[in-house]
Amino acid sequence: MHLTQPSAPLLDIAAIRTEFPILQRMVHGNKPLVYLDNAATTQKPTVVIDSISEFYRQHNANAHRAGHVLGAEVTSMYERAREVVAESIGARADEVVFTRGTTESLNLLATSIGARLGPRLAEGNIVLTEMEHHANIVPWQMLRERSGVEIRVIPLTDDGALDMGRASQLIDASTLVVSCVQVSNTLGTENDVSTLCQWAHAVGAISIVDAAQSVSSMAIDVQQIGCDALVFSGHKVYGPMGIGCAFIRRELLSDLPPYQGGGSMITNVSFDKTTYADGPMRFEAGTPNIEGAVGLCTALQWRNALDLRDVQSYKKMLTDELVAGLRLRSGVHVHGAHHGHSGIVSFSIDGVHPQDVGIMLDTHGVAVRTGHHCTMPLMKRIAPQGTVRVSAAVYTSHDEIAQFFHALDRVMKVLL
Amino acid sequence: MHLTQPSAPLLDIAAIRTEFPILQRMVHGNKPLVYLDNAATTQKPTVVIDSISEFYRQHNANAHRAGHVLGAEVTSMYERAREVVAESIGARADEVVFTRGTTESLNLLATSIGARLGPRLAEGNIVLTEMEHHANIVPWQMLRERSGVEIRVIPLTDDGALDMGRASQLIDASTLVVSCVQVSNTLGTENDVSTLCQWAHAVGAISIVDAAQSVSSMAIDVQQIGCDALVFSGHKVYGPMGIGCAFIRRELLSDLPPYQGGGSMITNVSFDKTTYADGPMRFEAGTPNIEGAVGLCTALQWRNALDLRDVQSYKKMLTDELVAGLRLRSGVHVHGAHHGHSGIVSFSIDGVHPQDVGIMLDTHGVAVRTGHHCTMPLMKRIAPQGTVRVSAAVYTSHDEIAQFFHALDRVMKVLL
Amino acid sequence: MSTTKTIAEATYEIASMLEALPDWEERFSAIMSMGKGLAPYPEEFRRDDFLIKGCQAQVWLFPRLVDGRIHFEADSDALIVKGLVAIVVQIMQDRTPQEILAAPKDIPEQLGLAQHLSQNRASGLSSMLKQIRLYAVALSMRTPS
Amino acid sequence: MSTTKTIAEATYEIASMLEALPDWEERFSAIMSMGKGLAPYPEEFRRDDFLIKGCQAQVWLFPRLVDGRIHFEADSDALIVKGLVAIVVQIMQDRTPQEILAAPKDIPEQLGLAQHLSQNRASGLSSMLKQIRLYAVALSMRTPS
Ligand SMILES: Cc1ncc(COP(=O)(O)O)c(C=O)c1O
Ligand SMILES: Cc1ncc(COP(=O)(O)O)c(C=O)c1O
């Protein structure tokens, strides 16, 4: 395997690995960590970790309102982070709202869009897909409870793709919002979100893309996708926890009422009447997570310095290797057939509970995830007991894949 | 001044200062930083900064659902942080919800309590005070917009204390919530929140305490205060940004509907019906900021290792020094008369705009805050142009106070 | 008092048995065999009320008070998890609520499992023990103490 | 074209004057004097529409197109801020919208102020210049280019 890397000549994986201190860890005494739970959260390169320390050792202050030197430094670091996010996804800086993560971004959108749509909700529908993460289901259900809006679900075909035929029927004149995941965190399927956005726009609906899993390896361009909003988490793109983004197209952003109330999001407060700020700040109540924004900025710069086409071909190679290796083993079923370069592969083993596999792989130092992956509706359809999910990142080595298979074989020998 | 420290013999401020790397910084070329904007955000000791690096270098994973070794480590670090928060405020761990900060905690409470009270809101009132931070005003105004609930405001006496006589009248049989700041971020006033909580309970109202400014130096005991909820931010108690807490008393917590929807806060998700988790997790949708919780845990342990009585006497000394020094200068007016050990002092200078003072102090390396301090209603009453606010922390030295006064005198000479 | 082993003795016995095995593969085999040794779970109690919360796999645990002692029936749809609940049941079987409540909290550690199964939480070992204690509390109210 | 100084020359002149002063106290005095030199602000334009957003102090800026050139009136309730807006106005006074739009973006840096007033953002120096550019854009639509 090591000799056949023609499509990714430029990525020096061994060098990249040295940038991630945690990859040196031993677990369970003397077993090298094989971290294959990257869809849950990615590890952080030294530059990101150091940018956080440096922030606190040299600059820390509250942004925006502080006129002193630290305040000015920190404000420009925070706004620079916003620009870097914007550049990374083809947006304008004043279309980027910082949040705690994908989940908060989607709650913000569901709440503010819901408030904006008001009475139209009772007559309209929101279109989701069967493969959505709970973060893109529950906020809309909570809105349904408040408003009576209908939720429609685009089903999957048997090979784990969206049924686009059904999608084109479900999106209709009373559709208010279409919200869809770009890359499934469970199946690795890459969806044709730009077509869905086009259909949404054709009926005047707002389109939202959950890019939580795509941002770490895909070049994302919100203009090309044509979405009104796009959300992701810092911690899944080599950045820190507690920070994420919502791109909200300018026209939509200026049209939406605020989500949370507090400092920074106001222009004037009196007990009688409060007026709200324009732009992203209207959605950023309170002290922002500046540390997180700075760390995310460094992480995106780190990502952007890689050639994303190389990352994709390398991750495609890893994904193919995983899928092929799993298919070789009898009794093992790989879910879905459209993994692309996601690095994400879910599988089941006949007669074996996924948790047993996870428990045993762990004792070999191999970290995978088992369960429903926060996609219960999808699980009910494809694997009610859950699946074992292996997910690779750009720093995953072929050697680690080999170690995973070696451990899996030993586990299966015991379990079967 | 240095010789008269009888009440704080145990705090070695010089030693404490070496724990905060940023205090070594020079600004504007060669001026030592004099950081007196601690009410905006506190600086971080090395142990906190290192705990964050260490988290990412050794442990980073997603909590709760991960069965592998990193997941288990990180889950126990996260839950340990919850216990440390609980111990620090006299609560139980299952009464502590992690949020992004005070602002999010208050939005969570206003939204969930609002949803719980439902139609009762239209007939009831919420009692706040004239000195609340915008974070404790705007969320309630947003609730008022949705529900028609009345907002009542406890006014201040002329010396900057709460008018408790008026408070006792305003809190009545139709009061649903009383929410009050423990220490004013603008005046430094320490309020008698426990009496307000008692009055709230006497009429069956929910009581909330904003402890954003008190937690860094006061011993807080939610049992003694008798509140139903208490909120604060990590970044104001030597901890990282992007993390905060809401203590919610068990009975209230189990009674409140969720705030945000997503992963972790559910027990079962289907498109037809979703059920929610019990306990704090119901309010923690999505990947939590585990890094933040770990950093906050370290920060609280650092705080708890100090004798808080010593901290208070030291901060009282600094506060008195500031107030006395300001009062000595003609044309300078100190706002409020109940600073206690807050370290927070706001002042105005006759005929001088506070921003001019801030701009000029900054060129001397002295970082203070000027403006409305996110308390516009209070400002309209006491100083429509805003104030200059000086705020000391436990690591503030007498020498820095002297440098502040030295710079202030030079500034006043130019301005007057 | 009964003449059966104490909780400490039962724990030690299983710990020694596991310890003596050469590697984790053998241990997992042994754990699974213990699961297979569980009495068939009564179908009428295969209900959500008897599922243990906080386990990823389904784990049923049904307690019954017999002569002042609690008798457990248990099952799981995962083999290792079933083995783990079997171990816990074997240690706690047919004891008085008081005995159960007096049991040490570090049984997973004593068994050597907490150290090696990072799944302690996820696998539900601690949830199982917690549920057993909860049953003991509930049932102790029905017995003279 | 007029015979007055270019934007670059006006900027350089103020920068040199400030630079020549021995310390920041003198510079602040000079900045404040410049503020005091502003023509009295017309009361009828002391309206919220003419307040510059993003300044902590109140800063009014009112533009008027006279013979194809923009004439500004300005004021502030803070002395240094008033001095800063006076500097900006002095540099940009009576120029065509095109001249203003062609002006370099780093005037605060050229003045030596950005480096020493960390208040660049908070004091509104950049907001002032941004507002002047916005007015220039708006007013350029009314003049032949
Ligand atoms: C009293 C008070 N309440 C609330 C807040 C808001 O806290 P945060 O901005 O961390 O959410 C602050 C600080 O800004 C404060 O001082
Ligand atoms: C596709 C997808 N959407 C949403 C989320 C939620 O992200 P977070 O937990 O960071 O808010 C995740 C990850 O958990 C995800 O994979």
mmCIF file of C-alpha atoms in Angstrom, chain A residues 13-296:
data_model
loop_
_atom_site.group_PDB
_atom_site.id
_atom_site.type_symbol
_atom_site.label_atom_id
_atom_site.label_comp_id
_atom_site.label_asym_id
_atom_site.label_seq_id
_atom_site.Cartn_x
_atom_site.Cartn_y
_atom_site.Cartn_z
ATOM 1 C CA ILE A 13 1.817 12.447 6.063
ATOM 2 C CA ALA A 14 4.707 11.543 8.346
ATOM 3 C CA ALA A 15 5.595 15.220 8.616
ATOM 4 C CA ILE A 16 1.974 16.201 9.201
ATOM 5 C CA ARG A 17 1.745 13.609 11.973
ATOM 6 C CA THR A 18 4.596 15.226 13.856
ATOM 7 C CA GLU A 19 2.502 18.368 14.086
ATOM 8 C CA PHE A 20 -0.132 16.566 16.179
ATOM 9 C CA PRO A 21 1.304 15.887 19.624
ATOM 10 C CA ILE A 22 -1.486 13.527 20.690
ATOM 11 C CA LEU A 23 -0.558 11.060 17.947
ATOM 12 C CA GLN A 24 2.497 10.164 20.053
ATOM 13 C CA ARG A 25 0.308 8.908 22.859
ATOM 14 C CA MET A 26 0.385 5.385 24.191
ATOM 15 C CA VAL A 27 -2.808 4.006 25.682
ATOM 16 C CA HIS A 28 -3.592 0.994 27.840
ATOM 17 C CA GLY A 29 -0.011 0.820 28.938
ATOM 18 C CA ASN A 30 2.004 0.329 25.814
ATOM 19 C CA LYS A 31 -0.293 0.464 22.810
ATOM 20 C CA PRO A 32 0.162 3.323 20.358
ATOM 21 C CA LEU A 33 -3.050 5.262 19.977
ATOM 22 C CA VAL A 34 -4.805 4.651 16.659
ATOM 23 C CA TYR A 35 -7.305 7.482 16.571
ATOM 24 C CA LEU A 36 -10.078 6.733 14.106
ATOM 25 C CA ASP A 37 -12.839 8.833 15.640
ATOM 26 C CA ASN A 38 -12.151 11.961 13.635
ATOM 27 C CA ALA A 39 -15.757 12.514 12.659
ATOM 28 C CA ALA A 40 -16.495 13.069 16.362
ATOM 29 C CA THR A 41 -13.677 15.539 16.768
ATOM 30 C CA THR A 42 -10.340 16.091 15.075
ATOM 31 C CA GLN A 43 -7.026 16.430 16.862
ATOM 32 C CA LYS A 44 -5.200 19.770 16.999
ATOM 33 C CA PRO A 45 -1.844 20.654 15.468
ATOM 34 C CA THR A 46 0.769 22.363 17.641
ATOM 35 C CA VAL A 47 0.242 25.711 15.917
ATOM 36 C CA VAL A 48 -3.374 25.751 17.060
ATOM 37 C CA ILE A 49 -2.525 24.756 20.623
ATOM 38 C CA ASP A 50 0.237 27.356 20.728
ATOM 39 C CA SER A 51 -1.969 30.087 19.316
ATOM 40 C CA ILE A 52 -4.300 29.583 22.273
ATOM 41 C CA SER A 53 -1.485 29.724 24.839
ATOM 42 C CA GLU A 54 -0.017 32.730 23.115
ATOM 43 C CA PHE A 55 -3.384 34.460 23.142
ATOM 44 C CA TYR A 56 -3.654 34.116 26.907
ATOM 45 C CA ARG A 57 0.013 34.801 27.622
ATOM 46 C CA GLN A 58 0.191 37.985 25.559
ATOM 47 C CA HIS A 59 -3.126 39.474 24.528
ATOM 48 C CA ASN A 60 -6.189 38.371 26.455
ATOM 49 C CA ALA A 61 -8.834 41.076 26.844
ATOM 50 C CA ASN A 62 -12.476 41.561 26.079
ATOM 51 C CA ALA A 63 -13.168 42.682 22.501
ATOM 52 C CA HIS A 64 -15.005 45.581 20.930
ATOM 53 C CA ARG A 65 -15.676 47.856 23.870
ATOM 54 C CA ALA A 66 -12.148 48.027 25.247
ATOM 55 C CA GLY A 67 -10.113 50.981 24.030
ATOM 56 C CA HIS A 68 -6.809 49.924 25.559
ATOM 57 C CA VAL A 69 -3.987 48.251 23.741
ATOM 58 C CA LEU A 70 -4.937 44.669 24.636
ATOM 59 C CA GLY A 71 -8.532 45.366 23.685
ATOM 60 C CA ALA A 72 -7.462 46.732 20.320
ATOM 61 C CA GLU A 73 -5.192 43.763 19.647
ATOM 62 C CA VAL A 74 -7.818 41.264 20.613
ATOM 63 C CA THR A 75 -10.514 42.990 18.607
ATOM 64 C CA SER A 76 -8.402 42.844 15.483
ATOM 65 C CA MET A 77 -7.507 39.205 16.127
ATOM 66 C CA TYR A 78 -11.193 38.412 16.479
ATOM 67 C CA GLU A 79 -12.171 40.306 13.344
ATOM 68 C CA ARG A 80 -9.209 38.834 11.475
ATOM 69 C CA ALA A 81 -10.541 35.390 12.397
ATOM 70 C CA ARG A 82 -13.870 36.371 10.921
ATOM 71 C CA GLU A 83 -12.144 37.360 7.685
ATOM 72 C CA VAL A 84 -10.232 34.099 7.531
ATOM 73 C CA VAL A 85 -13.445 32.125 8.005
ATOM 74 C CA ALA A 86 -15.061 34.207 5.287
ATOM 75 C CA GLU A 87 -12.147 33.710 2.874
ATOM 76 C CA SER A 88 -12.169 29.980 3.568
ATOM 77 C CA ILE A 89 -15.765 29.582 2.424
ATOM 78 C CA GLY A 90 -16.104 32.299 -0.191
ATOM 79 C CA ALA A 91 -18.204 34.583 2.009
ATOM 80 C CA ARG A 92 -17.888 38.184 3.173
ATOM 81 C CA ALA A 93 -16.723 38.856 6.700
ATOM 82 C CA ASP A 94 -20.005 40.563 7.586
ATOM 83 C CA GLU A 95 -21.829 37.346 6.756
ATOM 84 C CA VAL A 96 -19.980 35.266 9.352
ATOM 85 C CA VAL A 97 -21.444 34.835 12.838
ATOM 86 C CA PHE A 98 -19.379 33.123 15.518
ATOM 87 C CA THR A 99 -21.276 30.579 17.612
ATOM 88 C CA ARG A 100 -20.383 27.739 19.957
ATOM 89 C CA GLY A 101 -20.582 25.194 17.179
ATOM 90 C CA THR A 102 -22.764 23.587 14.540
ATOM 91 C CA THR A 103 -25.473 22.808 17.064
ATOM 92 C CA GLU A 104 -25.764 26.365 18.279
ATOM 93 C CA SER A 105 -25.623 27.673 14.707
ATOM 94 C CA LEU A 106 -28.585 25.504 13.750
ATOM 95 C CA ASN A 107 -30.529 26.480 16.872
ATOM 96 C CA LEU A 108 -29.870 30.121 16.091
ATOM 97 C CA LEU A 109 -31.101 29.653 12.538
ATOM 98 C CA ALA A 110 -34.168 27.644 13.511
ATOM 99 C CA THR A 111 -35.139 30.165 16.184
ATOM 100 C CA SER A 112 -34.475 33.368 14.269
ATOM 101 C CA ILE A 113 -35.867 32.086 10.979
ATOM 102 C CA GLY A 114 -38.852 30.762 12.903
ATOM 103 C CA ALA A 115 -39.441 34.148 14.512
ATOM 104 C CA ARG A 116 -39.085 35.832 11.116
ATOM 105 C CA LEU A 117 -41.518 33.502 9.374
ATOM 106 C CA GLY A 118 -44.077 33.790 12.151
ATOM 107 C CA PRO A 119 -47.579 32.825 11.064
ATOM 108 C CA ARG A 120 -46.384 31.451 7.718
ATOM 109 C CA LEU A 121 -45.015 28.467 9.616
ATOM 110 C CA ALA A 122 -48.442 27.035 10.354
ATOM 111 C CA GLU A 123 -49.104 26.650 6.623
ATOM 112 C CA GLY A 124 -45.622 25.718 5.503
ATOM 113 C CA ASN A 125 -43.091 22.925 5.630
ATOM 114 C CA ILE A 126 -39.421 22.424 6.365
ATOM 115 C CA VAL A 127 -37.552 19.819 4.367
ATOM 116 C CA LEU A 128 -34.793 17.764 6.034
ATOM 117 C CA THR A 129 -33.230 14.444 5.129
ATOM 118 C CA GLU A 130 -33.282 11.020 6.697
ATOM 119 C CA MET A 131 -29.527 11.212 7.295
ATOM 120 C CA GLU A 132 -29.475 14.425 9.347
ATOM 121 C CA HIS A 133 -27.576 14.707 12.599
ATOM 122 C CA HIS A 134 -29.776 15.379 15.645
ATOM 123 C CA ALA A 135 -28.451 18.944 15.556
ATOM 124 C CA ASN A 136 -30.329 19.427 12.299
ATOM 125 C CA ILE A 137 -33.480 17.674 13.481
ATOM 126 C CA VAL A 138 -34.284 18.626 17.061
ATOM 127 C CA PRO A 139 -34.160 22.448 16.656
ATOM 128 C CA TRP A 140 -36.717 22.143 13.851
ATOM 129 C CA GLN A 141 -38.871 19.833 15.929
ATOM 130 C CA MET A 142 -38.796 22.379 18.734
ATOM 131 C CA LEU A 143 -39.895 24.984 16.198
ATOM 132 C CA ARG A 144 -42.634 22.611 15.038
ATOM 133 C CA GLU A 145 -43.865 22.351 18.607
ATOM 134 C CA ARG A 146 -44.113 26.136 18.862
ATOM 135 C CA SER A 147 -45.583 26.765 15.426
ATOM 136 C CA GLY A 148 -47.127 23.673 13.887
ATOM 137 C CA VAL A 149 -44.818 23.770 10.867
ATOM 138 C CA GLU A 150 -44.688 20.501 8.948
ATOM 139 C CA ILE A 151 -41.392 18.596 8.743
ATOM 140 C CA ARG A 152 -40.769 16.602 5.584
ATOM 141 C CA VAL A 153 -37.992 14.093 5.269
ATOM 142 C CA ILE A 154 -36.117 13.238 2.094
ATOM 143 C CA PRO A 155 -35.584 9.471 2.302
ATOM 144 C CA LEU A 156 -32.454 7.556 1.339
ATOM 145 C CA THR A 157 -32.041 5.101 -1.454
ATOM 146 C CA ASP A 158 -30.843 1.669 -0.397
ATOM 147 C CA ASP A 159 -27.238 2.511 -1.154
ATOM 148 C CA GLY A 160 -27.289 5.458 1.237
ATOM 149 C CA ALA A 161 -27.754 8.357 -1.173
ATOM 150 C CA LEU A 162 -30.497 10.947 -1.027
ATOM 151 C CA ASP A 163 -33.517 10.067 -3.085
ATOM 152 C CA MET A 164 -33.371 13.163 -5.265
ATOM 153 C CA GLY A 165 -36.517 12.174 -7.093
ATOM 154 C CA ARG A 166 -38.466 12.298 -3.858
ATOM 155 C CA ALA A 167 -36.624 15.461 -2.860
ATOM 156 C CA SER A 168 -37.856 17.252 -5.941
ATOM 157 C CA GLN A 169 -41.426 16.341 -4.995
ATOM 158 C CA LEU A 170 -41.120 17.170 -1.316
ATOM 159 C CA ILE A 171 -39.776 20.664 -1.961
ATOM 160 C CA ASP A 172 -42.846 22.537 -3.057
ATOM 161 C CA ALA A 173 -44.501 25.922 -3.032
ATOM 162 C CA SER A 174 -45.139 25.807 0.717
ATOM 163 C CA THR A 175 -41.568 24.879 1.583
ATOM 164 C CA LEU A 176 -40.015 27.522 3.829
ATOM 165 C CA VAL A 177 -36.641 25.980 4.632
ATOM 166 C CA VAL A 178 -34.503 23.203 3.179
ATOM 167 C CA SER A 179 -31.721 22.108 5.524
ATOM 168 C CA CYS A 180 -29.340 19.350 4.587
ATOM 169 C CA VAL A 181 -26.040 17.847 5.622
ATOM 170 C CA GLN A 182 -23.244 18.117 3.069
ATOM 171 C CA VAL A 183 -21.362 15.000 4.164
ATOM 172 C CA SER A 184 -23.133 12.464 6.360
ATOM 173 C CA ASN A 185 -21.296 11.892 9.633
ATOM 174 C CA THR A 186 -22.533 8.296 9.667
ATOM 175 C CA LEU A 187 -22.367 7.109 6.067
ATOM 176 C CA GLY A 188 -19.799 9.481 4.604
ATOM 177 C CA THR A 189 -22.176 10.205 1.730
ATOM 178 C CA GLU A 190 -21.538 13.505 0.009
ATOM 179 C CA ASN A 191 -24.841 15.084 -0.923
ATOM 180 C CA ASP A 192 -25.560 17.268 -3.902
ATOM 181 C CA VAL A 193 -26.431 20.223 -1.717
ATOM 182 C CA SER A 194 -26.139 22.733 -4.500
ATOM 183 C CA THR A 195 -29.016 21.147 -6.406
ATOM 184 C CA LEU A 196 -31.110 21.135 -3.244
ATOM 185 C CA CYS A 197 -30.302 24.822 -2.715
ATOM 186 C CA GLN A 198 -31.346 25.561 -6.289
ATOM 187 C CA TRP A 199 -34.654 23.808 -5.763
ATOM 188 C CA ALA A 200 -35.137 25.639 -2.502
ATOM 189 C CA HIS A 201 -34.573 28.976 -4.170
ATOM 190 C CA ALA A 202 -36.876 28.129 -7.024
ATOM 191 C CA VAL A 203 -39.735 27.979 -4.483
ATOM 192 C CA GLY A 204 -38.500 30.903 -2.387
ATOM 193 C CA ALA A 205 -37.334 28.751 0.511
ATOM 194 C CA ILE A 206 -34.272 29.400 2.685
ATOM 195 C CA SER A 207 -31.483 26.868 2.155
ATOM 196 C CA ILE A 208 -29.128 25.723 4.894
ATOM 197 C CA VAL A 209 -26.112 23.439 4.624
ATOM 198 C CA ASP A 210 -24.616 21.545 7.565
ATOM 199 C CA ALA A 211 -20.934 21.478 6.663
ATOM 200 C CA ALA A 212 -19.731 20.030 9.987
ATOM 201 C CA GLN A 213 -18.087 17.045 8.293
ATOM 202 C CA SER A 214 -17.100 18.592 4.985
ATOM 203 C CA VAL A 215 -15.105 21.606 6.097
ATOM 204 C CA SER A 216 -12.057 19.620 7.175
ATOM 205 C CA SER A 217 -11.320 18.335 3.700
ATOM 206 C CA MET A 218 -13.488 19.977 1.075
ATOM 207 C CA ALA A 219 -12.989 23.349 -0.514
ATOM 208 C CA ILE A 220 -16.237 25.075 0.365
ATOM 209 C CA ASP A 221 -17.608 27.972 -1.622
ATOM 210 C CA VAL A 222 -20.967 29.267 -0.473
ATOM 211 C CA GLN A 223 -21.452 31.109 -3.761
ATOM 212 C CA GLN A 224 -21.015 27.925 -5.727
ATOM 213 C CA ILE A 225 -23.231 25.958 -3.365
ATOM 214 C CA GLY A 226 -25.753 28.764 -3.535
ATOM 215 C CA CYS A 227 -26.915 28.321 0.058
ATOM 216 C CA ASP A 228 -28.381 31.019 2.293
ATOM 217 C CA ALA A 229 -26.638 29.666 5.358
ATOM 218 C CA LEU A 230 -23.872 27.204 6.101
ATOM 219 C CA VAL A 231 -22.723 26.021 9.507
ATOM 220 C CA PHE A 232 -19.763 24.175 10.999
ATOM 221 C CA SER A 233 -17.815 23.574 14.213
ATOM 222 C CA GLY A 234 -14.211 24.528 14.884
ATOM 223 C CA HIS A 235 -13.411 21.316 16.707
ATOM 224 C CA LYS A 236 -14.038 19.210 13.599
ATOM 225 C CA VAL A 237 -11.580 21.199 11.493
ATOM 226 C CA TYR A 238 -8.471 20.965 13.724
ATOM 227 C CA GLY A 239 -9.648 23.939 15.796
ATOM 228 C CA PRO A 240 -10.636 24.301 19.433
ATOM 229 C CA MET A 241 -13.903 23.362 21.079
ATOM 230 C CA GLY A 242 -16.507 25.936 21.961
ATOM 231 C CA ILE A 243 -16.353 27.813 18.672
ATOM 232 C CA GLY A 244 -18.192 27.451 15.401
ATOM 233 C CA CYS A 245 -19.706 29.531 12.659
ATOM 234 C CA ALA A 246 -22.833 30.330 10.821
ATOM 235 C CA PHE A 247 -22.438 31.887 7.412
ATOM 236 C CA ILE A 248 -25.680 33.771 6.816
ATOM 237 C CA ARG A 249 -26.078 35.467 3.482
ATOM 238 C CA ARG A 250 -26.230 39.222 3.877
ATOM 239 C CA GLU A 251 -29.835 39.722 2.843
ATOM 240 C CA LEU A 252 -31.011 36.975 5.169
ATOM 241 C CA LEU A 253 -28.792 38.134 8.018
ATOM 242 C CA SER A 254 -30.087 41.669 7.917
ATOM 243 C CA ASP A 255 -33.628 40.311 7.869
ATOM 244 C CA LEU A 256 -33.388 38.026 10.891
ATOM 245 C CA PRO A 257 -34.260 39.044 14.448
ATOM 246 C CA PRO A 258 -31.633 38.379 17.121
ATOM 247 C CA TYR A 259 -31.306 35.026 18.851
ATOM 248 C CA GLN A 260 -29.810 35.738 22.275
ATOM 249 C CA GLY A 261 -29.884 39.067 24.097
ATOM 250 C CA GLY A 262 -27.051 40.713 26.015
ATOM 251 C CA GLY A 263 -23.991 42.892 25.587
ATOM 252 C CA SER A 264 -22.523 43.722 22.135
ATOM 253 C CA MET A 265 -25.667 42.860 20.176
ATOM 254 C CA ILE A 266 -27.399 46.126 21.009
ATOM 255 C CA THR A 267 -27.107 49.738 19.974
ATOM 256 C CA ASN A 268 -29.220 51.110 22.759
ATOM 257 C CA VAL A 269 -30.804 49.603 25.868
ATOM 258 C CA SER A 270 -33.491 51.067 28.018
ATOM 259 C CA PHE A 271 -36.113 49.230 29.994
ATOM 260 C CA ASP A 272 -38.750 50.596 27.632
ATOM 261 C CA LYS A 273 -37.091 49.892 24.342
ATOM 262 C CA THR A 274 -33.931 48.243 23.142
ATOM 263 C CA THR A 275 -32.527 48.472 19.629
ATOM 264 C CA TYR A 276 -30.245 45.898 18.080
ATOM 265 C CA ALA A 277 -26.955 46.135 16.219
ATOM 266 C CA ASP A 278 -26.637 45.435 12.516
ATOM 267 C CA GLY A 279 -24.468 42.737 11.045
ATOM 268 C CA PRO A 280 -23.041 39.620 12.681
ATOM 269 C CA MET A 281 -22.828 41.295 16.078
ATOM 270 C CA ARG A 282 -26.608 41.181 16.371
ATOM 271 C CA PHE A 283 -26.180 37.431 16.806
ATOM 272 C CA GLU A 284 -23.177 37.532 19.122
ATOM 273 C CA ALA A 285 -24.533 38.421 22.537
ATOM 274 C CA GLY A 286 -22.081 38.617 25.398
ATOM 275 C CA THR A 287 -18.353 38.117 25.568
ATOM 276 C CA PRO A 288 -17.425 36.117 22.496
ATOM 277 C CA ASN A 289 -15.087 33.154 22.637
ATOM 278 C CA ILE A 290 -12.162 35.121 21.257
ATOM 279 C CA GLU A 291 -9.710 32.398 22.198
ATOM 280 C CA GLY A 292 -11.813 29.985 20.164
ATOM 281 C CA ALA A 293 -11.981 32.329 17.185
ATOM 282 C CA VAL A 294 -8.214 32.794 17.269
ATOM 283 C CA GLY A 295 -7.671 29.037 17.469
ATOM 284 C CA LEU A 296 -10.139 28.426 14.652
#
